[in-house]
PDB file of N, CA, C and O in Angstrom:
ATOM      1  N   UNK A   1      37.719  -2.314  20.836  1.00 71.00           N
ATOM      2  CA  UNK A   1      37.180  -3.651  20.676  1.00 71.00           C
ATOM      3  C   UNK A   1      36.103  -3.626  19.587  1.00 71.00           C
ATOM      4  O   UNK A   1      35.107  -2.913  19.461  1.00 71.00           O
ATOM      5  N   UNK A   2      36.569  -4.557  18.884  1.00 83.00           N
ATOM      6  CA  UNK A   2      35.064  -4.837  17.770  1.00 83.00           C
ATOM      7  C   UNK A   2      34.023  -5.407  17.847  1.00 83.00           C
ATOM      8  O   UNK A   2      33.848  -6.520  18.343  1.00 83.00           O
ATOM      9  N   UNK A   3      33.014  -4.526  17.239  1.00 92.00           N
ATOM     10  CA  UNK A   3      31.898  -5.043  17.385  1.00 92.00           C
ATOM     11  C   UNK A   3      31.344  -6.328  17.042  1.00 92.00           C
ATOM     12  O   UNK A   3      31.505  -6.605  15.853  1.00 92.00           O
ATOM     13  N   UNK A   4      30.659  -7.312  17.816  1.00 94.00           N
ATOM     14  CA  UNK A   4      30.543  -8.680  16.979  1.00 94.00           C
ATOM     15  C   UNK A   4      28.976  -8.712  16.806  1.00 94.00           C
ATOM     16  O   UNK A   4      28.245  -7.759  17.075  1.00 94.00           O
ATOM     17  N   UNK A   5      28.466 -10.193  16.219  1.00 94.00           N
ATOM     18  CA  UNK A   5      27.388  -9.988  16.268  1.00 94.00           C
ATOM     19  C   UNK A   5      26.400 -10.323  17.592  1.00 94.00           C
ATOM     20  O   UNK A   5      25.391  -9.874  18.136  1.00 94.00           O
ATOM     21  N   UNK A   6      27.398 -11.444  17.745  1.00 95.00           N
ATOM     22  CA  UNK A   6      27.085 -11.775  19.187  1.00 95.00           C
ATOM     23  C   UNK A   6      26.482 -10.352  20.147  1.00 95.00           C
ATOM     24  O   UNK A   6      25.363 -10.080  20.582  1.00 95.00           O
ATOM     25  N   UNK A   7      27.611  -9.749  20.206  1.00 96.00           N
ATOM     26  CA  UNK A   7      27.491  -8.623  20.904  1.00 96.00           C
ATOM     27  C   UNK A   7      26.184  -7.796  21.079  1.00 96.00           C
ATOM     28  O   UNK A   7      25.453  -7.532  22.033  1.00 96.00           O
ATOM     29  N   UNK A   8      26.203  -7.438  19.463  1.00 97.00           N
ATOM     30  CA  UNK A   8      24.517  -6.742  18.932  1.00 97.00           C
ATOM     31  C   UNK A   8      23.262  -7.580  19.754  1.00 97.00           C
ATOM     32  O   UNK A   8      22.461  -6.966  20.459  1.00 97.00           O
ATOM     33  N   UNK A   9      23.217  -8.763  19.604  1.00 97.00           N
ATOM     34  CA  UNK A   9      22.310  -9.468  19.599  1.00 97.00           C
ATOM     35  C   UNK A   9      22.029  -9.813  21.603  1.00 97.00           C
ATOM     36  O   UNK A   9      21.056 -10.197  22.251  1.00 97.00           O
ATOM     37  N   UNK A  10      23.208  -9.487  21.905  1.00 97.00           N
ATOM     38  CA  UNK A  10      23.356  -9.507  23.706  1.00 97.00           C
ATOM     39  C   UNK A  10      22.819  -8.209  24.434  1.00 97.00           C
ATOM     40  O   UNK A  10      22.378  -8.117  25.580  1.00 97.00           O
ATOM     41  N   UNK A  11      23.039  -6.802  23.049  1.00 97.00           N
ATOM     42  CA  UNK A  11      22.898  -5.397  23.748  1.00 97.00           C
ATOM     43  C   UNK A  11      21.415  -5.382  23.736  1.00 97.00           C
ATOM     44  O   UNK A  11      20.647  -5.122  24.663  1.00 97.00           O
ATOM     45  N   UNK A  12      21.069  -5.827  22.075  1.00 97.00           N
ATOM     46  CA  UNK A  12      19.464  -5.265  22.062  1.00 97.00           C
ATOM     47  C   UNK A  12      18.778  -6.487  23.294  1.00 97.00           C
ATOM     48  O   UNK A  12      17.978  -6.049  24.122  1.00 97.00           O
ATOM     49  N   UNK A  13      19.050  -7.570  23.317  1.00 97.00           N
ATOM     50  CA  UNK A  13      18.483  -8.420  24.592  1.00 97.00           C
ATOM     51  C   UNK A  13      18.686  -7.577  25.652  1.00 97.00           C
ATOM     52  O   UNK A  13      17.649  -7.526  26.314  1.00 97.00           O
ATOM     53  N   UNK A  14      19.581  -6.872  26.126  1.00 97.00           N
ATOM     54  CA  UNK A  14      19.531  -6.412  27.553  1.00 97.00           C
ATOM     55  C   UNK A  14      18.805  -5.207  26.882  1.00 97.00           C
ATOM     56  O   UNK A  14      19.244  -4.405  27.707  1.00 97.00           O
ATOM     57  N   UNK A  15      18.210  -4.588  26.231  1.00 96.00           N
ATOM     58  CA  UNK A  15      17.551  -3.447  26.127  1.00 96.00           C
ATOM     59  C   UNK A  15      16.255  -3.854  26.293  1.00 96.00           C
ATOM     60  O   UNK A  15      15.435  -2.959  26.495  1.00 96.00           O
ATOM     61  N   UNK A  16      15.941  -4.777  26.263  1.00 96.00           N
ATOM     62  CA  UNK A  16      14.422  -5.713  26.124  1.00 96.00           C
ATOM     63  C   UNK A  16      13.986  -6.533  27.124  1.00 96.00           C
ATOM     64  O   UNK A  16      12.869  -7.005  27.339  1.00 96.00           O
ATOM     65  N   UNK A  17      15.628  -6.698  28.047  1.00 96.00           N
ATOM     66  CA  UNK A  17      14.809  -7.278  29.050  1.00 96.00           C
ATOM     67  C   UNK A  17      14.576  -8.800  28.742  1.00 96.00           C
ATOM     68  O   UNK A  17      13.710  -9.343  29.427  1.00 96.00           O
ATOM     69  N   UNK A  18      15.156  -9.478  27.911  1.00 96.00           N
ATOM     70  CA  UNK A  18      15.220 -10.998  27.384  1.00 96.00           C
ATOM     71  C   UNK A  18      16.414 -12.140  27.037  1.00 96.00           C
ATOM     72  O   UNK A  18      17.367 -11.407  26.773  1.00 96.00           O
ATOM     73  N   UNK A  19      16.693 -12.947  26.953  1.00 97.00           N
ATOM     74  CA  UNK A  19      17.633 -13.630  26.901  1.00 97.00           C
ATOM     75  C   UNK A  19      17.855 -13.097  25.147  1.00 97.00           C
ATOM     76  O   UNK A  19      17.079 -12.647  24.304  1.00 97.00           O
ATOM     77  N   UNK A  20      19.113 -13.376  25.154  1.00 97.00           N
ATOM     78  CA  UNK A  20      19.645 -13.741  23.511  1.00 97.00           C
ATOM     79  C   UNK A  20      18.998 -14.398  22.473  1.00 97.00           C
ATOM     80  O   UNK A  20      18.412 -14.244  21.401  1.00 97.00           O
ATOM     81  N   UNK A  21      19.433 -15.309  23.407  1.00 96.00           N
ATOM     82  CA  UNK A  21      18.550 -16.949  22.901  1.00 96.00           C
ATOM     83  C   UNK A  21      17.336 -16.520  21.984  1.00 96.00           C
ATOM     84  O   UNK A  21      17.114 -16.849  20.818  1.00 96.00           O
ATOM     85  N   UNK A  22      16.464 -15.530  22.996  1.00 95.00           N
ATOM     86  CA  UNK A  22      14.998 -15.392  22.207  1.00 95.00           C
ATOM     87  C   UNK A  22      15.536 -14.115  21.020  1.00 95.00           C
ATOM     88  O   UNK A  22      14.577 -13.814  20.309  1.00 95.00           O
ATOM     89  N   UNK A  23      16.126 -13.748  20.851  1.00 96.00           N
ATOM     90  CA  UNK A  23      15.748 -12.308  19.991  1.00 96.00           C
ATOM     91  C   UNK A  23      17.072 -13.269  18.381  1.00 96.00           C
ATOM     92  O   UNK A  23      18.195 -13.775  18.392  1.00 96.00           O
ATOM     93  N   UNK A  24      15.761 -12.968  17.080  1.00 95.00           N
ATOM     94  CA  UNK A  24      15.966 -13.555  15.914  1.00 95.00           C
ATOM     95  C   UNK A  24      16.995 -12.402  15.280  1.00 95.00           C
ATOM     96  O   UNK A  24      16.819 -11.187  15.369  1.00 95.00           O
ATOM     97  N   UNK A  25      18.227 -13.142  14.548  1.00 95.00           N
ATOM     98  CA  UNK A  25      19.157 -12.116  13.686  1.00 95.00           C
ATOM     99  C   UNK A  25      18.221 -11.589  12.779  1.00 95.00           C
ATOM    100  O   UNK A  25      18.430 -10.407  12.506  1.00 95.00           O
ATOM    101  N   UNK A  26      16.898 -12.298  12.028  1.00 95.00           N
ATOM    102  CA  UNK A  26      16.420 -11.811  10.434  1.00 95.00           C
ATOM    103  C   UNK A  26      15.136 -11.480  10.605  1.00 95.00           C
ATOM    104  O   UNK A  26      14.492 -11.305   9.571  1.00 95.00           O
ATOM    105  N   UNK A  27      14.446 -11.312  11.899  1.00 94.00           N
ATOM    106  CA  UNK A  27      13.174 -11.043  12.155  1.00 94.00           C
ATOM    107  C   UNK A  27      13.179  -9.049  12.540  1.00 94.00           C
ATOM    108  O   UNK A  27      14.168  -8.349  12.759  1.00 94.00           O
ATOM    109  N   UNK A  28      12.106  -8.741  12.508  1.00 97.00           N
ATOM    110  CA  UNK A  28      12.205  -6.918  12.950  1.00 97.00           C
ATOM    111  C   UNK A  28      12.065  -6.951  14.255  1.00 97.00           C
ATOM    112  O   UNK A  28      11.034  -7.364  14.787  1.00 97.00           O
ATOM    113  N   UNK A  29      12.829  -6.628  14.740  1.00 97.00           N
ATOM    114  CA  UNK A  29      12.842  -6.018  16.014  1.00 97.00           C
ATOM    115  C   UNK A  29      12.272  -5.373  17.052  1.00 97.00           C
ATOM    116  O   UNK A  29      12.366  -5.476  18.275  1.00 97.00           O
ATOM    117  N   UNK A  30      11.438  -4.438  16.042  1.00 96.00           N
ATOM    118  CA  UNK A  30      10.251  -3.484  16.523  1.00 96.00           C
ATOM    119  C   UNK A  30       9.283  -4.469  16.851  1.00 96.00           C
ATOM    120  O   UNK A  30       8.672  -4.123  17.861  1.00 96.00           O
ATOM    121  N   UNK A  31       8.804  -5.835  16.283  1.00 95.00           N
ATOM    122  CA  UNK A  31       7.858  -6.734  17.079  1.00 95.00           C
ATOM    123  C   UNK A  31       7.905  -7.161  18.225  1.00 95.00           C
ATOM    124  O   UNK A  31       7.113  -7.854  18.864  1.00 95.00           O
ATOM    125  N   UNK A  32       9.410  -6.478  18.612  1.00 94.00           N
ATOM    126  CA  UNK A  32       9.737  -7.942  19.926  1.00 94.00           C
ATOM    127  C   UNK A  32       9.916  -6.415  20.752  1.00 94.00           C
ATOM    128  O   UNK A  32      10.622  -6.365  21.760  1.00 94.00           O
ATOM    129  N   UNK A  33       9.431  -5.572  20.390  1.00 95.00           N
ATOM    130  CA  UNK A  33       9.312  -4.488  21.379  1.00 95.00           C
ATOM    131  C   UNK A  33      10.373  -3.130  21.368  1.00 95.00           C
ATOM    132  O   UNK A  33      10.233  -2.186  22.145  1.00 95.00           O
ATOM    133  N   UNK A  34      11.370  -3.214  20.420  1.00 97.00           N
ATOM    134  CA  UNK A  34      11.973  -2.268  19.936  1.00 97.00           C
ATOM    135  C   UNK A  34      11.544  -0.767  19.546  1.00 97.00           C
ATOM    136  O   UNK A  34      10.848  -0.444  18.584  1.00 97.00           O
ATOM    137  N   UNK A  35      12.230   0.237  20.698  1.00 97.00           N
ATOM    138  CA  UNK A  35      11.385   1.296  19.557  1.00 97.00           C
ATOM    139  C   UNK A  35      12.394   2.102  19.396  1.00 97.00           C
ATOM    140  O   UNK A  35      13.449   1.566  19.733  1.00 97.00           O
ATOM    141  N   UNK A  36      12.526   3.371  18.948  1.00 96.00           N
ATOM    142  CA  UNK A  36      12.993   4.147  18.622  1.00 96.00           C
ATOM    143  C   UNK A  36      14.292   4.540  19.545  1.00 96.00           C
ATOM    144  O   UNK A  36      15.482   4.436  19.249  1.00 96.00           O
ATOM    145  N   UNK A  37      13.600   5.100  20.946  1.00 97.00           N
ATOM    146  CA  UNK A  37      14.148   5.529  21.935  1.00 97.00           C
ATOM    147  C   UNK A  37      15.388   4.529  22.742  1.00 97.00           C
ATOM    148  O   UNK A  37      16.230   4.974  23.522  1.00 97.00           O
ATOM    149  N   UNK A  38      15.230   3.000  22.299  1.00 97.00           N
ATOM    150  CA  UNK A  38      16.199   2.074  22.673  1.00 97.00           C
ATOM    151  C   UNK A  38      16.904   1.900  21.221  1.00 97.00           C
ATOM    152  O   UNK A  38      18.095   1.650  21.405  1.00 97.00           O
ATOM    153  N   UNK A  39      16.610   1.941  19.976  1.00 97.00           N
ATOM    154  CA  UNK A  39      17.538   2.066  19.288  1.00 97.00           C
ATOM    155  C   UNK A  39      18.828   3.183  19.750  1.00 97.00           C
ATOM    156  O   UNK A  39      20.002   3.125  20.113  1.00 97.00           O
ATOM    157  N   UNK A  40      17.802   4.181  19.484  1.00 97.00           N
ATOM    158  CA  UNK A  40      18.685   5.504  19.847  1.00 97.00           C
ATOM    159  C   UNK A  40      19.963   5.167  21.091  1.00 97.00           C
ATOM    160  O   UNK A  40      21.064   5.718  21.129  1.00 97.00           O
ATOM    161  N   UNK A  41      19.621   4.471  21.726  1.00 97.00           N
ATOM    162  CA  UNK A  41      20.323   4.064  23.137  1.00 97.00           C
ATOM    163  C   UNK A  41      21.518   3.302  22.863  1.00 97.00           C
ATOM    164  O   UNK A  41      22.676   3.596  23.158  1.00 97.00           O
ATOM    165  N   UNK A  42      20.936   1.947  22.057  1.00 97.00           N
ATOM    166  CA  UNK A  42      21.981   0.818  21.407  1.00 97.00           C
ATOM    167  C   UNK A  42      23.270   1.565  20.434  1.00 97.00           C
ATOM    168  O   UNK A  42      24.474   1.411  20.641  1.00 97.00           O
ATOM    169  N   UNK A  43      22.639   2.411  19.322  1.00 96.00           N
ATOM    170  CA  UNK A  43      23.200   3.404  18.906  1.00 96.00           C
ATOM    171  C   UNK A  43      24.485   4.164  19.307  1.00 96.00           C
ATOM    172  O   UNK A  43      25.566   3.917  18.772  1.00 96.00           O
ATOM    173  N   UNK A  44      24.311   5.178  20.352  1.00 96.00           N
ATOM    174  CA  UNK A  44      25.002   5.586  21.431  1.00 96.00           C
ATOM    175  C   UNK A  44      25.680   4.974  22.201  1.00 96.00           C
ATOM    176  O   UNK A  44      26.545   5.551  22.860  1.00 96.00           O
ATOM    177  N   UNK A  45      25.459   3.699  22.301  1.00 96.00           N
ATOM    178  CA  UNK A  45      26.337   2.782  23.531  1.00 96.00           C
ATOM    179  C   UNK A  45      27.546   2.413  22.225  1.00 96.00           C
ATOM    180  O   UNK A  45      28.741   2.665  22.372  1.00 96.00           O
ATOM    181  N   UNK A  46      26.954   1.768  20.939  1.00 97.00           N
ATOM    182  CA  UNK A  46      27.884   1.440  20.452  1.00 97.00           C
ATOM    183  C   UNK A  46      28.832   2.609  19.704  1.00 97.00           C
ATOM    184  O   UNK A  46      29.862   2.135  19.226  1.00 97.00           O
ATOM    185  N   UNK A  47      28.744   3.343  19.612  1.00 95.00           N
ATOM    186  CA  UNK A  47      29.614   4.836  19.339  1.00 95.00           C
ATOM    187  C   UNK A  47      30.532   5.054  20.207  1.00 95.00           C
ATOM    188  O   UNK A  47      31.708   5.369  20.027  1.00 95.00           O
ATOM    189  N   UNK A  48      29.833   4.836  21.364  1.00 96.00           N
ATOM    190  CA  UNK A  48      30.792   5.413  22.876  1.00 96.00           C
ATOM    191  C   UNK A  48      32.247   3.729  22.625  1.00 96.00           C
ATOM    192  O   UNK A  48      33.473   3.691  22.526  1.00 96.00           O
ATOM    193  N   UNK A  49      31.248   2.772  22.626  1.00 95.00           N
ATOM    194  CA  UNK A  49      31.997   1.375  23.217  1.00 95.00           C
ATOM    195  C   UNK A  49      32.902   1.179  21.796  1.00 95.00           C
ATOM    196  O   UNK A  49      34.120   1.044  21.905  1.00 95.00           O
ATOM    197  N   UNK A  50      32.323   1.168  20.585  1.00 94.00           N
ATOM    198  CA  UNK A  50      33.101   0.018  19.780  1.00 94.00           C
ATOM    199  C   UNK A  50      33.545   1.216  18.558  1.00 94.00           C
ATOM    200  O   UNK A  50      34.484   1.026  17.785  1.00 94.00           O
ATOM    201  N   UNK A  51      32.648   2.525  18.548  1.00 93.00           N
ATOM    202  CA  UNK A  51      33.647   3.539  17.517  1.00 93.00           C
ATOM    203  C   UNK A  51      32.360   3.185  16.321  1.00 93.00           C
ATOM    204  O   UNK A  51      32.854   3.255  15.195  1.00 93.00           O
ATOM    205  N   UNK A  52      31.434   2.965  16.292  1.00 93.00           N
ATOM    206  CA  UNK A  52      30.497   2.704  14.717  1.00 93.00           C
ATOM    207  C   UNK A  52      29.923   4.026  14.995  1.00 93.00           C
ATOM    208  O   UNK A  52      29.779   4.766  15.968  1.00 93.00           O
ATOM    209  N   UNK A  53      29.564   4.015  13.327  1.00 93.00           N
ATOM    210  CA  UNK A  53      29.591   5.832  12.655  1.00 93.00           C
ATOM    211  C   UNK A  53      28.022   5.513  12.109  1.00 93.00           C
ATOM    212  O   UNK A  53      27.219   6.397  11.810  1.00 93.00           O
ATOM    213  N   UNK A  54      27.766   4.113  12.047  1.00 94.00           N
ATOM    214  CA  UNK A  54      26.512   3.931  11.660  1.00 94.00           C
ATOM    215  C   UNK A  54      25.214   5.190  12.532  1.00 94.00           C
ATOM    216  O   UNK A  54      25.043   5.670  13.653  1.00 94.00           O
ATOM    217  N   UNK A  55      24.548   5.256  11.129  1.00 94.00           N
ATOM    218  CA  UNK A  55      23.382   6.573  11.747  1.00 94.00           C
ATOM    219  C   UNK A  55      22.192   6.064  12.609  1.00 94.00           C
ATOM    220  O   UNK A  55      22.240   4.905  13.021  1.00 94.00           O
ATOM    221  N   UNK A  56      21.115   6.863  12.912  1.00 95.00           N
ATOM    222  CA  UNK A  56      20.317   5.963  13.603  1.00 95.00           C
ATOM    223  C   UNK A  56      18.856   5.502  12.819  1.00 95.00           C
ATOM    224  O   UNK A  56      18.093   4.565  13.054  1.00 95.00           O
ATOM    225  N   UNK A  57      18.813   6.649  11.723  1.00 96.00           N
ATOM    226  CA  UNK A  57      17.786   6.627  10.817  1.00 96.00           C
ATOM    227  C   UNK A  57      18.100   5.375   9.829  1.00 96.00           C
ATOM    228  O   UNK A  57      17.254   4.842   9.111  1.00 96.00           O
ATOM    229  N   UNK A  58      19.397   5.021   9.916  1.00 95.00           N
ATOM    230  CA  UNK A  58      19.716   3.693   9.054  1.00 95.00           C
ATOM    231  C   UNK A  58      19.362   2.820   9.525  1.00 95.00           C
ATOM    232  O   UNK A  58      18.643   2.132   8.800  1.00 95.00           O
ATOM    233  N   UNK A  59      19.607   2.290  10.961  1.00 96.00           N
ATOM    234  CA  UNK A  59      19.159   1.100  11.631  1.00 96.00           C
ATOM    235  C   UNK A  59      17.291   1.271  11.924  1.00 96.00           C
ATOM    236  O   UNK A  59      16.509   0.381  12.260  1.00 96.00           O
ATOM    237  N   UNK A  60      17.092   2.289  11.733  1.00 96.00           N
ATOM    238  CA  UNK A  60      15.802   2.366  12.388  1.00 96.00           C
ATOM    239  C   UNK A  60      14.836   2.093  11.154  1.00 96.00           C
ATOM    240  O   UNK A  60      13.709   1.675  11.420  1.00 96.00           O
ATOM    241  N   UNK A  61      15.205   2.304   9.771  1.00 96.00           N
ATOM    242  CA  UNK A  61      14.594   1.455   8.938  1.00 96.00           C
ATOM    243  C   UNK A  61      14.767   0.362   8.352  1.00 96.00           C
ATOM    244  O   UNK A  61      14.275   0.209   7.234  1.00 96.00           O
ATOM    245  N   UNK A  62      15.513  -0.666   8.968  1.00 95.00           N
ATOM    246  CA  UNK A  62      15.751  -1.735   8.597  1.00 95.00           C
ATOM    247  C   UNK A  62      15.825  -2.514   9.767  1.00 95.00           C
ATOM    248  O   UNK A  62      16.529  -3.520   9.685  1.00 95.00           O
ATOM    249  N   UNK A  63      15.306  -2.302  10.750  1.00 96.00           N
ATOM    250  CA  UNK A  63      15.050  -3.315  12.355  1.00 96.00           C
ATOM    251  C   UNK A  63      15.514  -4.714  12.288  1.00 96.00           C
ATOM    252  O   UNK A  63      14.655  -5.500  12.684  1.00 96.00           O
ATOM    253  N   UNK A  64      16.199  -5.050  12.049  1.00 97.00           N
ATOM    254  CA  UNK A  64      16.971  -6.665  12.431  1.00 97.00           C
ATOM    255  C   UNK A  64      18.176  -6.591  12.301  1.00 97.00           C
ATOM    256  O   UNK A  64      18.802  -5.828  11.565  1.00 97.00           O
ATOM    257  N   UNK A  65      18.653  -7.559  13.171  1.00 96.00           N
ATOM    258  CA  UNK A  65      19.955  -7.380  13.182  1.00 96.00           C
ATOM    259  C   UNK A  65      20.640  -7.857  12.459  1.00 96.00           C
ATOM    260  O   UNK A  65      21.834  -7.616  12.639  1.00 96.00           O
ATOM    261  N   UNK A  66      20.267  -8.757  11.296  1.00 95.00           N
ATOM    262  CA  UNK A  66      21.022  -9.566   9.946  1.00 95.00           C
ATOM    263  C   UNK A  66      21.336  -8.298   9.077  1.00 95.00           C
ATOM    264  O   UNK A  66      22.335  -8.222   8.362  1.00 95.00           O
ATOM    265  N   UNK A  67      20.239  -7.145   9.225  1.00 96.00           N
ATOM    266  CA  UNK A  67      20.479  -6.009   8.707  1.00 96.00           C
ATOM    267  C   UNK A  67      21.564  -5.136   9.121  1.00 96.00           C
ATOM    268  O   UNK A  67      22.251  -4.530   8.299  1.00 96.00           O
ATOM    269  N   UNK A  68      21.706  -5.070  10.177  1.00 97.00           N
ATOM    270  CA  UNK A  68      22.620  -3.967  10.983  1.00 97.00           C
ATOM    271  C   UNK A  68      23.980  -4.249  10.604  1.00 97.00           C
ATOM    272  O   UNK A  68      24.799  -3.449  10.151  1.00 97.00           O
ATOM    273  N   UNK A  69      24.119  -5.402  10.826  1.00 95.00           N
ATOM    274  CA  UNK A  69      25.401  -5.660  10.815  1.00 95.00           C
ATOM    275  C   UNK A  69      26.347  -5.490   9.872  1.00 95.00           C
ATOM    276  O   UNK A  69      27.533  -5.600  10.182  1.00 95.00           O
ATOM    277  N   UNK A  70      25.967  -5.202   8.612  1.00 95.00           N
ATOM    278  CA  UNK A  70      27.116  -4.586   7.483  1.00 95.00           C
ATOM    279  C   UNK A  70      27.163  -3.043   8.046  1.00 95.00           C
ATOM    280  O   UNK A  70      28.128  -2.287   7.932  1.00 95.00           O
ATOM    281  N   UNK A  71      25.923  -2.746   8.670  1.00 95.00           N
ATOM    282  CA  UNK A  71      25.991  -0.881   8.683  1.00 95.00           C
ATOM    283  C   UNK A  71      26.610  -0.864  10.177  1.00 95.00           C
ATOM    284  O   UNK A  71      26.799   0.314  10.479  1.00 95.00           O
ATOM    285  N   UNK A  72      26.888  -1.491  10.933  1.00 95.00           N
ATOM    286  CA  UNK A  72      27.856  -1.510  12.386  1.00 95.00           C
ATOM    287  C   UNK A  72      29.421  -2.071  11.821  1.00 95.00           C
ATOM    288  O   UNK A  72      30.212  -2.466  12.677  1.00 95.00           O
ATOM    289  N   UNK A  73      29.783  -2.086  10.534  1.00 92.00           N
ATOM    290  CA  UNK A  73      31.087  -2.880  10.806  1.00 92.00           C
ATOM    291  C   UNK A  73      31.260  -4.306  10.842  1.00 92.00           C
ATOM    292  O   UNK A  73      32.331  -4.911  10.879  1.00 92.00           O
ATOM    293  N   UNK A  74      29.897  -4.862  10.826  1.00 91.00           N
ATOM    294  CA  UNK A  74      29.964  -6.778  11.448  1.00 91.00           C
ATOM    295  C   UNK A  74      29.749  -7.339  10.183  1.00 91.00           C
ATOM    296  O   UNK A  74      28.900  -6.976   9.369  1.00 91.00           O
ATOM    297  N   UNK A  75      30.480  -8.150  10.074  1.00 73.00           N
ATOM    298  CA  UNK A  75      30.433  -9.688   9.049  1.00 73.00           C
ATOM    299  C   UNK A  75      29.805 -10.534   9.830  1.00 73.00           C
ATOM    300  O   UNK A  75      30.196 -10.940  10.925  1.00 73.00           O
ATOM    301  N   UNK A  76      28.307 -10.950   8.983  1.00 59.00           N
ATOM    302  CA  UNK A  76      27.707 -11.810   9.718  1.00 59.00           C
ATOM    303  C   UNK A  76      27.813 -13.196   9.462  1.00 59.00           C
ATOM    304  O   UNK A  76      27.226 -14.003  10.183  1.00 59.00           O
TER     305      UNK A  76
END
């Protein structure tokens, strides 16, 4: 199954503990409480679940998800 953006934006919410609704595609992530150790997590879930080769040092310097999404496979 492919990854959507929807999806991204549903995983890092349940990593945070927040609705969807609240967490921004073009804002950093790390403000809204993101750190390393739940990247690392999101990371891993999506490797196991959807097959992305994306690294973690890639997402981890570019914290939003408007960002991620060419490096996960997603057309945003």
């Amino acid at each position: 199954m492919a990854l959507t953006l929807e999806q991204i934006r549903s995983d890092v919410a349940d990593s945070l503990g927040e609705d969807p609704a609240d967490i921004p595609l073009d804002e950093n992530l790390v403000d809204y409480g993101l750190d390393s150790v739940r990247i690392m997590a999101l990371v891993e879930r999506w490797r196991r679940d959807h097959g992305v080769t994306a690294a973690f040092v890639d997402l981890a310097e570019r914290p939003a998800i408007e960002a991620w999404a060419p490096l996960l496979g997603v057309t945003p």
